mmCIF file of C-alpha atoms in Angstrom:
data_model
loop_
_atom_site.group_PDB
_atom_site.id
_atom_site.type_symbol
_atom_site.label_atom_id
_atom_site.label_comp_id
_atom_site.label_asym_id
_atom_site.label_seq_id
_atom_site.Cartn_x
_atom_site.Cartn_y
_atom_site.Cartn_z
ATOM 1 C CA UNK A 30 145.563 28.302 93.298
ATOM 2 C CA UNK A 31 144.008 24.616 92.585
ATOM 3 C CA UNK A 32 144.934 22.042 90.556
ATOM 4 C CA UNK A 33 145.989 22.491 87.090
ATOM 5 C CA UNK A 34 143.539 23.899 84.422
ATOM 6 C CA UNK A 35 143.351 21.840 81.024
ATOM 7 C CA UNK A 36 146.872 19.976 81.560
ATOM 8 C CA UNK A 37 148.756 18.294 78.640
ATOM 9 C CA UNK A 38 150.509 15.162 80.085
ATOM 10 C CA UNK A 39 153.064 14.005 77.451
ATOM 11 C CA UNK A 40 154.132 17.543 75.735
ATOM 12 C CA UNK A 41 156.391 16.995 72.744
ATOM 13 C CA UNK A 42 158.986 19.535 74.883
ATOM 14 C CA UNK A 43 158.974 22.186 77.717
ATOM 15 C CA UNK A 44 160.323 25.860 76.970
ATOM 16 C CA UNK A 45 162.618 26.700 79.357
ATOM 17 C CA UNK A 46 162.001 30.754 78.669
ATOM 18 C CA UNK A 47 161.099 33.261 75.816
ATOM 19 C CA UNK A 48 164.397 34.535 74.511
ATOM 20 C CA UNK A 49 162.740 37.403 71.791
ATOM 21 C CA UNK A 50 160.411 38.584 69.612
ATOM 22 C CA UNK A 51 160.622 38.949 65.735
ATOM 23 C CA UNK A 52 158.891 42.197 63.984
ATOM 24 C CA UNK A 53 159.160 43.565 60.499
ATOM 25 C CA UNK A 54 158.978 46.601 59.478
ATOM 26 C CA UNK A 55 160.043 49.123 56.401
ATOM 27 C CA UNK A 56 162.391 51.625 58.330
ATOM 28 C CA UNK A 57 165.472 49.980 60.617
ATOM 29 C CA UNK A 58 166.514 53.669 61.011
ATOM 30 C CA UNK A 59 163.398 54.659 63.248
ATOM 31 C CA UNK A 60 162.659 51.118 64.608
ATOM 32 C CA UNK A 61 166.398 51.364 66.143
ATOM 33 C CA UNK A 62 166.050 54.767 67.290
ATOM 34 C CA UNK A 63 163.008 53.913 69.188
ATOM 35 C CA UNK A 64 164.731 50.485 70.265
ATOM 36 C CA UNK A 65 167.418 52.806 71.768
ATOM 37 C CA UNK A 66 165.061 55.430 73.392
ATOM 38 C CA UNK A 67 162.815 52.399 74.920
ATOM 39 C CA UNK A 68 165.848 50.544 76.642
ATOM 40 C CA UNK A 69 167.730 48.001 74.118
ATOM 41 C CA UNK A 70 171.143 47.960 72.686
ATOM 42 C CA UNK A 71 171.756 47.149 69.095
ATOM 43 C CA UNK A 72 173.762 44.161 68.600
ATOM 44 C CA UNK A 73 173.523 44.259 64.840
ATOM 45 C CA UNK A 74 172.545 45.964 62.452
ATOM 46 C CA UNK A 75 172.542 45.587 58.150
ATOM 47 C CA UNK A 76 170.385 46.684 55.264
ATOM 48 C CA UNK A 77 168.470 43.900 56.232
ATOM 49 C CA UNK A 78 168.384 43.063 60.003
ATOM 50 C CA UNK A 79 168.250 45.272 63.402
ATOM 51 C CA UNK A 80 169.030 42.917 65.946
ATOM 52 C CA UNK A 81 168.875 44.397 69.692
ATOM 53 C CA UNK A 82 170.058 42.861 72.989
ATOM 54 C CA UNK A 83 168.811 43.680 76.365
ATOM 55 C CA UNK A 84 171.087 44.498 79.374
ATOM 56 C CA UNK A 85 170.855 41.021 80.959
ATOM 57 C CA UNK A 86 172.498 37.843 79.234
ATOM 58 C CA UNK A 87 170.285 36.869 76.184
ATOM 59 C CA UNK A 88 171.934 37.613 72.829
ATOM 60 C CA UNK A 89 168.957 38.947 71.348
ATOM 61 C CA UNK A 90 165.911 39.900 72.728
ATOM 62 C CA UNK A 91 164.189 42.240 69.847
ATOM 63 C CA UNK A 92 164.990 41.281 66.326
ATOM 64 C CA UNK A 93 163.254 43.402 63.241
ATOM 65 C CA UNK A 94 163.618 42.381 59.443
ATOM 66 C CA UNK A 95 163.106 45.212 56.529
ATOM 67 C CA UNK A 96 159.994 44.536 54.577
ATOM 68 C CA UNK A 97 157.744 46.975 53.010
ATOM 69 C CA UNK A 98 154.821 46.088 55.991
ATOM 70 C CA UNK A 99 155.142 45.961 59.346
ATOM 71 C CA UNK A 100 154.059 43.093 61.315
ATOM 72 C CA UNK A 101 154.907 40.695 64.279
ATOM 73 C CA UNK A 102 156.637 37.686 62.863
ATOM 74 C CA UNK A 103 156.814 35.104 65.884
ATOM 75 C CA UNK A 104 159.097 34.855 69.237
ATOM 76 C CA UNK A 105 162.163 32.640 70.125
ATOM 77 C CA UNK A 106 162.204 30.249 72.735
ATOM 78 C CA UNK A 107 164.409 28.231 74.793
ATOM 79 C CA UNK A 108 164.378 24.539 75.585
ATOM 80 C CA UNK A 109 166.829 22.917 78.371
ATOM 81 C CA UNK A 110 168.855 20.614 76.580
ATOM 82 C CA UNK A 111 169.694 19.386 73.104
ATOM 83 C CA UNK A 112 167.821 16.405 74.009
ATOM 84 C CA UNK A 113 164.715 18.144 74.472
ATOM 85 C CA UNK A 114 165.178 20.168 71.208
ATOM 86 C CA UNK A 115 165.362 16.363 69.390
ATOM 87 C CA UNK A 116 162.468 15.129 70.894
ATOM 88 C CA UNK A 117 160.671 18.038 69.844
ATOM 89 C CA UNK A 118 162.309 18.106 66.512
ATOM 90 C CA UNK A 119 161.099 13.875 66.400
ATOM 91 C CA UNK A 120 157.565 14.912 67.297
ATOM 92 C CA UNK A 121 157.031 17.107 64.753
ATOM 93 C CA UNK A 122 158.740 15.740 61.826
ATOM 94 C CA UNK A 123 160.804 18.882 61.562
ATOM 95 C CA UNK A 124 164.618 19.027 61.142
ATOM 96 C CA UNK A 125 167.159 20.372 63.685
ATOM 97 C CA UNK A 126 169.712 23.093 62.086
ATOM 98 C CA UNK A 127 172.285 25.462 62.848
ATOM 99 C CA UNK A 128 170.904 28.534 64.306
ATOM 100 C CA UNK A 129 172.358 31.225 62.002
ATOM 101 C CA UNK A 130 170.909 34.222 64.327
ATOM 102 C CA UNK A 131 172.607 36.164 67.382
ATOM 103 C CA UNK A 132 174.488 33.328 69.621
ATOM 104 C CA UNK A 133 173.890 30.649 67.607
ATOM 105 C CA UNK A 134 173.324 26.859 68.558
ATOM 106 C CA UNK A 135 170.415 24.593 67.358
ATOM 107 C CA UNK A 136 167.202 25.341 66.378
ATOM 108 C CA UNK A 137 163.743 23.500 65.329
ATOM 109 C CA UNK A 138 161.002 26.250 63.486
ATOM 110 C CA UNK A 139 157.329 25.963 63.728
ATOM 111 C CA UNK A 140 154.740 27.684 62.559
ATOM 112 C CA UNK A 141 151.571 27.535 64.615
ATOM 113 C CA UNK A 142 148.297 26.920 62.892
ATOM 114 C CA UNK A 143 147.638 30.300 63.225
ATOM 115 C CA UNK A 144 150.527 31.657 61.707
ATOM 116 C CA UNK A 145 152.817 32.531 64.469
ATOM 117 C CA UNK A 146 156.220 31.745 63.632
ATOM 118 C CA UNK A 147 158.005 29.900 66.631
ATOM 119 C CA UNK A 148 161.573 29.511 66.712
ATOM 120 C CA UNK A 149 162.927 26.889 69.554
ATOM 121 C CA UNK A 150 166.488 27.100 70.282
ATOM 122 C CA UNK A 151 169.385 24.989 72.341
ATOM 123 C CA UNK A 152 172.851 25.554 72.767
ATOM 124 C CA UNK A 153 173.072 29.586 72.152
ATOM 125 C CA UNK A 154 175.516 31.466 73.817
ATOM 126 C CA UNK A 155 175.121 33.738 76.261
ATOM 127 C CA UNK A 156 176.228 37.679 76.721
ATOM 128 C CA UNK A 157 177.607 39.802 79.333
ATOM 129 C CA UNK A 158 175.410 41.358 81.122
ATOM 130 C CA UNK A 159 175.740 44.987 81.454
ATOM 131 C CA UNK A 160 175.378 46.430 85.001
ATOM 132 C CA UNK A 161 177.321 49.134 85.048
ATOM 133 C CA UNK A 162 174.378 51.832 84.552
ATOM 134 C CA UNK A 163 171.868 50.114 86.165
ATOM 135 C CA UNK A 164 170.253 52.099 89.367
ATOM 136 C CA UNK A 165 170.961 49.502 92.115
ATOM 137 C CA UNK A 166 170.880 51.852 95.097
ATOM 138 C CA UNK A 167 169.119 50.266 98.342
ATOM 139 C CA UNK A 168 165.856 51.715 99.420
ATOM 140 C CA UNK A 169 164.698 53.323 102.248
ATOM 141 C CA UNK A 170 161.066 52.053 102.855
ATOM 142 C CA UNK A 171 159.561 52.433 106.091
ATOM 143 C CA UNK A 172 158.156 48.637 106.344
ATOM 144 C CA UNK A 173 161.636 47.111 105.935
ATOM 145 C CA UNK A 174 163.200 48.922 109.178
ATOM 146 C CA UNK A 175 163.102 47.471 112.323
ATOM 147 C CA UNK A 176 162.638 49.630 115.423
ATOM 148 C CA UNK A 177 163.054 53.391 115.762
ATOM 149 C CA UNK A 178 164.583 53.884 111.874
ATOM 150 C CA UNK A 179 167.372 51.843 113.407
ATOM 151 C CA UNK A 180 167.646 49.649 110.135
ATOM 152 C CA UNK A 181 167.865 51.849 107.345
ATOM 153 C CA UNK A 182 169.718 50.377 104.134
ATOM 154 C CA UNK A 183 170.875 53.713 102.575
ATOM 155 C CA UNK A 184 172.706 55.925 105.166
ATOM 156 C CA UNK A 185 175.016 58.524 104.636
ATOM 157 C CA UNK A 186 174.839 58.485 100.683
ATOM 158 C CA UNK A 187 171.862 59.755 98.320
ATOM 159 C CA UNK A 188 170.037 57.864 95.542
ATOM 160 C CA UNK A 189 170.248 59.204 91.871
ATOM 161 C CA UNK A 190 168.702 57.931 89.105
ATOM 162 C CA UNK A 191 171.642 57.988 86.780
ATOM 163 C CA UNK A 192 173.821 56.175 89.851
ATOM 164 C CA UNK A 193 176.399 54.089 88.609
ATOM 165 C CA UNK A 194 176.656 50.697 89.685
ATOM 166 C CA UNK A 195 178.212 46.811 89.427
ATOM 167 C CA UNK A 196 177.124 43.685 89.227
ATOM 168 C CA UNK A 197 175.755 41.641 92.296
ATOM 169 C CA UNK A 198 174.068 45.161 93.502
ATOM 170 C CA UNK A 199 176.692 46.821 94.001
ATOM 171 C CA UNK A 200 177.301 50.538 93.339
ATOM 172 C CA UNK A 201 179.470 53.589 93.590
ATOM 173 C CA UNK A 202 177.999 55.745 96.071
ATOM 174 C CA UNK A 203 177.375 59.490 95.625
ATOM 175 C CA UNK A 204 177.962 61.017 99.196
ATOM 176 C CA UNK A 205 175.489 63.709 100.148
ATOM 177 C CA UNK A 206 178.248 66.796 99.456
ATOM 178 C CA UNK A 207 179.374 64.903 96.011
ATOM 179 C CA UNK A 208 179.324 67.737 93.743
ATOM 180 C CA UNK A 209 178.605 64.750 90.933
ATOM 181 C CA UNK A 210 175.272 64.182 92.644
ATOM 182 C CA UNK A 211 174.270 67.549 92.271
ATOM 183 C CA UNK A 212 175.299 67.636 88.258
ATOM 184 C CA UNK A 213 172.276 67.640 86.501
ATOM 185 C CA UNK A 214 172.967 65.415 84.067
ATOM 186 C CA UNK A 215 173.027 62.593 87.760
ATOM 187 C CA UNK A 216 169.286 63.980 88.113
ATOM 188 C CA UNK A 217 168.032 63.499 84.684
ATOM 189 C CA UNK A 218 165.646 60.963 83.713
ATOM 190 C CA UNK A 219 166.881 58.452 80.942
ATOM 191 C CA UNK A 220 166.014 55.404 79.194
ATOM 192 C CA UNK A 221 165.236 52.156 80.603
ATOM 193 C CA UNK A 222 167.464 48.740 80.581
ATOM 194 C CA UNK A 223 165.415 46.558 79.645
ATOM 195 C CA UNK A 224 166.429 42.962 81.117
ATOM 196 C CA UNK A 225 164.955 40.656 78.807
ATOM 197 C CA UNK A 226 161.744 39.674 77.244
ATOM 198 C CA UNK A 227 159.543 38.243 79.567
ATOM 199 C CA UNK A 228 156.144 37.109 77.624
ATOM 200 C CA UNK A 229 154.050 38.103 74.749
ATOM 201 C CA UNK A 230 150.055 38.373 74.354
ATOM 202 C CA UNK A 231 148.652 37.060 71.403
ATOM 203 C CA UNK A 232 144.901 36.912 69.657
ATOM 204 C CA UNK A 233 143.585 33.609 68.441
ATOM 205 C CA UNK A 234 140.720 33.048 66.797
ATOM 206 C CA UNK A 235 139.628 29.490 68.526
ATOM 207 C CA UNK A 236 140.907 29.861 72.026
ATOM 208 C CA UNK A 237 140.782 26.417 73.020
ATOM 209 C CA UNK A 238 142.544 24.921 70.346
ATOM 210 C CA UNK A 239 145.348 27.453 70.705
ATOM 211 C CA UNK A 240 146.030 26.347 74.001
ATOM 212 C CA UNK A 241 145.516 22.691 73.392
ATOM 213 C CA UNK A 242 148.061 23.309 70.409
ATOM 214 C CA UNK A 243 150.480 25.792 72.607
ATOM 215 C CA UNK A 244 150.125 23.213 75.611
ATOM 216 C CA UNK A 245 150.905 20.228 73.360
ATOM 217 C CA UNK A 246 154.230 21.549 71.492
ATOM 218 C CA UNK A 247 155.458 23.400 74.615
ATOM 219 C CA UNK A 248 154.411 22.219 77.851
ATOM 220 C CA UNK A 249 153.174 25.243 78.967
ATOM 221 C CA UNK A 250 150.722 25.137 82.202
ATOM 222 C CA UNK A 251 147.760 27.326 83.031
ATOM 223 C CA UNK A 252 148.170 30.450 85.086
ATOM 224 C CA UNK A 253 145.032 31.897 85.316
ATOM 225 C CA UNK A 254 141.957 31.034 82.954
ATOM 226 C CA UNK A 255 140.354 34.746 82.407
ATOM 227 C CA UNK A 256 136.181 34.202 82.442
ATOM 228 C CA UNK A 257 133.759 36.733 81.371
ATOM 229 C CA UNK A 258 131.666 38.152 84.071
ATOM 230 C CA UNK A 259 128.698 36.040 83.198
ATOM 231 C CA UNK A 260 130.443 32.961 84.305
ATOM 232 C CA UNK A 261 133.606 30.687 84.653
ATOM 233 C CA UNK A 262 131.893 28.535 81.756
ATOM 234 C CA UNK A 263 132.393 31.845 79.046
ATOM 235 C CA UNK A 264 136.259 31.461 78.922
ATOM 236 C CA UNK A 265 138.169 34.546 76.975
ATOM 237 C CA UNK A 266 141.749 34.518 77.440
ATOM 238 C CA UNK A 267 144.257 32.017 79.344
ATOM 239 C CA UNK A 268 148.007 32.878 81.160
ATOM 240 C CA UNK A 269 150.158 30.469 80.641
ATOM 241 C CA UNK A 270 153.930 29.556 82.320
ATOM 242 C CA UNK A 271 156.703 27.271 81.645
ATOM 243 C CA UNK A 272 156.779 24.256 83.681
ATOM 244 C CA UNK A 273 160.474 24.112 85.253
ATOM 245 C CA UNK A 274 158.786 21.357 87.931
ATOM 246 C CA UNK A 275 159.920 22.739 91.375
ATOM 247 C CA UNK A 276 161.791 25.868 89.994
ATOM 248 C CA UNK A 277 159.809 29.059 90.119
ATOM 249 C CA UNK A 278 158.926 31.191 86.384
ATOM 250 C CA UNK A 279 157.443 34.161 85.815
ATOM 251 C CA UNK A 280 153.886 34.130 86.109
ATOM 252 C CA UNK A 281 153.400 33.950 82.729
ATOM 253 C CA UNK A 282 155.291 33.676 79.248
ATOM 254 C CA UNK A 283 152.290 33.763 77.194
ATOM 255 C CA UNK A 284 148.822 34.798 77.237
ATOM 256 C CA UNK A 285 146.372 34.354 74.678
ATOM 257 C CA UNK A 286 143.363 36.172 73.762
ATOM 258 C CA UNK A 287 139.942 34.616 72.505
ATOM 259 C CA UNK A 288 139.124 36.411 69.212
ATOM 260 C CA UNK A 289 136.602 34.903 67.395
ATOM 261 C CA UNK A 290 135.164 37.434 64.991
ATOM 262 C CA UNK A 291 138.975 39.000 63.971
ATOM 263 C CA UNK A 292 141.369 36.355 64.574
ATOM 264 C CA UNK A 293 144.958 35.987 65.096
ATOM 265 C CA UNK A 294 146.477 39.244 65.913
ATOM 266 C CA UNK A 295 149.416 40.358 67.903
ATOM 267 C CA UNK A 296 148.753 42.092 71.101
ATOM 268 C CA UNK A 297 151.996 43.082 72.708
ATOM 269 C CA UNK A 298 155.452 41.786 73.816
ATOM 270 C CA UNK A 299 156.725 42.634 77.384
ATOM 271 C CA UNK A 300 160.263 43.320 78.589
ATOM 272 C CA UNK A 301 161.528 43.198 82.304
ATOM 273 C CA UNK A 302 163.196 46.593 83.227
ATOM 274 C CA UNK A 303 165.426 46.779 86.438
ATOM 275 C CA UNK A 304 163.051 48.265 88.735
ATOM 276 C CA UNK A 305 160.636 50.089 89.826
ATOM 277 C CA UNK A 306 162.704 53.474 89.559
ATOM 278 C CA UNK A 307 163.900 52.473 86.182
ATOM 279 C CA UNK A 308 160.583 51.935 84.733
ATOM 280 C CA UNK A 309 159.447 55.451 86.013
ATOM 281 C CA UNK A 310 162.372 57.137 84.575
ATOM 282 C CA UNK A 311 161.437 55.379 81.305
ATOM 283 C CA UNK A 312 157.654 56.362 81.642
ATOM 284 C CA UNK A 313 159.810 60.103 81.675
ATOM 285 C CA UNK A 314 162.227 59.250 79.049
ATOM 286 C CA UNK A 315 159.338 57.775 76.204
ATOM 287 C CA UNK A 316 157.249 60.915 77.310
ATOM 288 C CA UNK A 317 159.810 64.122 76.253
ATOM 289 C CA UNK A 318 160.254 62.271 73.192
ATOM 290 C CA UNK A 319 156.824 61.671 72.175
ATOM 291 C CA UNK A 320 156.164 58.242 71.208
ATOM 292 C CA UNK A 321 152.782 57.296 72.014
ATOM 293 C CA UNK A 322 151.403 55.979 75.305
ATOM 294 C CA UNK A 323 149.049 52.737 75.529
ATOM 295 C CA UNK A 324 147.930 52.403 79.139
ATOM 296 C CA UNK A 325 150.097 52.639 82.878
ATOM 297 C CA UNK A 326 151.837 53.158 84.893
ATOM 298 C CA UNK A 327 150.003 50.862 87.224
ATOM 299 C CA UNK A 328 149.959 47.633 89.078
ATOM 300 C CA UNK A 329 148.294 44.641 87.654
ATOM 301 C CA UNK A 330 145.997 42.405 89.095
ATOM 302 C CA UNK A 331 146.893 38.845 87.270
ATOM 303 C CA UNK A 332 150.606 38.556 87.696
ATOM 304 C CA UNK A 333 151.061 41.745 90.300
ATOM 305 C CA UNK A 334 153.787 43.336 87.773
ATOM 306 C CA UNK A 335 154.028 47.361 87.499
ATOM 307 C CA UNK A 336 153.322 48.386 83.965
ATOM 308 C CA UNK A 337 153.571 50.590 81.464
ATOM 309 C CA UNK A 338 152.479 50.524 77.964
ATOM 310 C CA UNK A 339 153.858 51.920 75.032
ATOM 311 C CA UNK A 340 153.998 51.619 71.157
ATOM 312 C CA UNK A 341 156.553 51.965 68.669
ATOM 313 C CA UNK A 342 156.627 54.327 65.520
ATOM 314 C CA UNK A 343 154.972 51.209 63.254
ATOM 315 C CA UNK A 344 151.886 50.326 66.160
ATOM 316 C CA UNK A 345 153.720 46.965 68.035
ATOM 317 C CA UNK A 346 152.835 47.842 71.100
ATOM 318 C CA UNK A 347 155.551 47.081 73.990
ATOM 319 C CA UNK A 348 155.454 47.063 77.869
ATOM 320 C CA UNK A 349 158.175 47.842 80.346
ATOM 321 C CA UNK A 350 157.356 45.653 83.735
ATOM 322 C CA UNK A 351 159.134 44.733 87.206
ATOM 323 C CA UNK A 352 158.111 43.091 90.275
ATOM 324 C CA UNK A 353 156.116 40.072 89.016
ATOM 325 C CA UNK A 354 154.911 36.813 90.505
ATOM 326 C CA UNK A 355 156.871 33.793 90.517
ATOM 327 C CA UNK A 356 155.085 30.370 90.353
ATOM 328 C CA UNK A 357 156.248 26.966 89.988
ATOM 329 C CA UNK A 358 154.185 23.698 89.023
ATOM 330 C CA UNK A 359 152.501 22.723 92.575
ATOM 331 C CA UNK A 360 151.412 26.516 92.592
ATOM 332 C CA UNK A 361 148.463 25.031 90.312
ATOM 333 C CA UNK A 362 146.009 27.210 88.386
ATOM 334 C CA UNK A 363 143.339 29.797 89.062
ATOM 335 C CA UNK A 364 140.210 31.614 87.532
ATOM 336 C CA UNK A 365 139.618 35.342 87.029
ATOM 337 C CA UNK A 366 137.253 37.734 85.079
ATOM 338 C CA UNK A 367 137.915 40.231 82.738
ATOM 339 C CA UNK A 368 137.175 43.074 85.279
ATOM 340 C CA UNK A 369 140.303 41.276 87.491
ATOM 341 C CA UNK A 370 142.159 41.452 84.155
ATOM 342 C CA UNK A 371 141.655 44.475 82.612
ATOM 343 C CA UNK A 372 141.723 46.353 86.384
ATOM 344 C CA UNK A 373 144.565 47.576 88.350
ATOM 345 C CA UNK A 374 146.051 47.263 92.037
ATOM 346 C CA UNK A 375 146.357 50.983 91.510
ATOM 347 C CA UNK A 376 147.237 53.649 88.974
ATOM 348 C CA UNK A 377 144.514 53.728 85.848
ATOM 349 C CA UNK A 378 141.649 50.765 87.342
ATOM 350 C CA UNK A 379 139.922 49.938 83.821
ATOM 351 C CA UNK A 380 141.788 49.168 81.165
ATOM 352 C CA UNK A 381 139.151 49.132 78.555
ATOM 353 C CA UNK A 382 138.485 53.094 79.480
ATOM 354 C CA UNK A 383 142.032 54.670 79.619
ATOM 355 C CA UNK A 384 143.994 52.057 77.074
ATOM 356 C CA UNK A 385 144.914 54.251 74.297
ATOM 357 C CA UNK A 386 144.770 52.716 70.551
ATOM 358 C CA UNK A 387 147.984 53.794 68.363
ATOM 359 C CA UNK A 388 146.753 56.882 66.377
ATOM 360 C CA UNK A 389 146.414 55.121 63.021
ATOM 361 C CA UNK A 390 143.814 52.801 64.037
ATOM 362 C CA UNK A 391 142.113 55.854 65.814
#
């Protein structure tokens, strides 16, 4: 990577991390069942409001309101310090109030000229995480042993992929005559624990003054600037990351799509599952109970994650993903095309091909 694409010098604040994303829709019943099926816990839940957490710490990470349409509201994000949230809040001319949602704390809403609803939060508290299903079991891979199989990491136990387990990676091993590791309930695939959200992808109808506007208000840097093939100069879509300085972030929190002819639309939101086995035995999971399949499982290209792509009963499509790049400020910014974007390491190579549209828009 180079130096940084399009930089904003004197943001009104810096999001720290995306904490969730806000949907409506006119049935809580099946969104939650879904919620449940695709990895997420429900926190709360009225006439009103389905709020679910994730397995990791964030006290919310999917949050849907009952209307009689469904549609993608906005995300929540995190700033580091109640200082930052003023500044933000003195920018903008907006107030600072009590945060009334899950974990509380301060919060400043926006709504971006494009009608994204942005809610940017301080002083929350934190959950629990829950590690005690997660599949931590080391690996056996043949690149990580050193000399003659003498370094194996699993010895003398199997792997499962309903293995219980702790926190820190650690687990309760099944031994290889465990009569529990042969129950097939141990051996059946289940749903995934999803982490947290890690970005979402957005439409916008004038590229360049999204980002200006996103860069401006958040801080966010350029990732990778996605070009059409003709040329570096025909600019369609843009990854952005937070800037932590010297800390490292996930590759990117938001990307944003040039739409010119339809607009802003919402895209898809993306939560971090535990691994590479868990997001398999999702793929399983989402597939005996027939919810319908966007694109994956695969590797990408721009941000190296493994993916999988799925939508839920009102057409928000979601993605489970693990094992993505980490980049921090002096890691700079680089240019791709669309065939980089829309390919794949391996598993289905052209997105455009073998993405699958939610059957109502068929």
């Amino acid at each position: 990577m180079g130096e940084l694409i399009n930089p904003v010098h004197d943001p009104y604040t810096k999001v720290w991390d995306i904490r969730y994303a806000r949907f409506s829709c006119p049935d809580l019943d099946k969104m939650e069942k879904f919620c449940h099926d695709f990895g997420l816990l429900t926190l709360s839940k009225t006439e009103t409001l389905l709020v679910m957490r994730g397995y990791g710490e964030d006290a919310a990470v999917h949050i849907t309101q009952k209307e009689d349409t469904s549609r993608f509201v906005g995300i929540g994000v995190d700033v580091a310090s109640q200082a930052d949230l003023e500044r933000f809040a003195e920018k903008t001319g907006l107030p600072v109030k009590d945060y009334d949602g899950p974990g509380g704390g301060k919060v400043v809403t926006i709504m971006t000229p494009e009608g994204c609803q942005v809610e940017v939060l301080h002083g929350g508290k934190k959950l629990s995480p829950i590690l005690e299903t997660m599949p931590s079991v080391p690996a056996n891979y043949a690149n990580e042993r050193e000399g003659n199989w003498a370094k194996n990491k699993r010895v003398g136990y199997v792997s499962r992929v309903n293995q219980p387990s702790g926190p820190l990676g650690t687990f309760n091993p099944y031994a290889f005559t465990d009569l529990e590791a042969n129950k097939m309930e141990n051996n059946r695939s289940r749903a995934s624990h999803c982490m947290r959200l890690g970005h979402v992808v957005l439409g916008v109808k004038d590229l360049r003054a999204s980002e200006s506007w996103w860069k401006q208000h958040f801080g966010f840097i350029t990732s990778d600037e996605i070009h059409f093939p003709e040329g570096k100069e025909h600019v369609m879509g843009t990854f952005m990351r937070c800037d932590r300085g010297d800390e490292y972030t996930d590759h990117h929190t938001l990307f944003m799509i040039g739409m010119p002819e339809t607009g802003y639309e919402f895209n898809h939101a993306a939560y971090e599952v535990a691994n590479m086995d868990d997001l398999f035995a999702g793929h399983t999971f989402l597939r005996g109970k027939n919810y319908h399949h966007s694109w994956g499982i695969g590797r990408h290209i721009e941000g190296s994650q493994i993916f999988d792509y799925w939508y839920d009963p009102f057409g928000h499509k979601l993605e489970h993903w693990t094992d993505g790049d980490q980049l921090n400020r002096s890691s700079g910014s680089n240019r791709a095309d669309t065939i980089s974007l829309m390919g794949a390491q391996w598993g289905p190579t052209d997105g455009r091909a073998s993405m699958a549209p939610f059957p109502s828009k068929l």
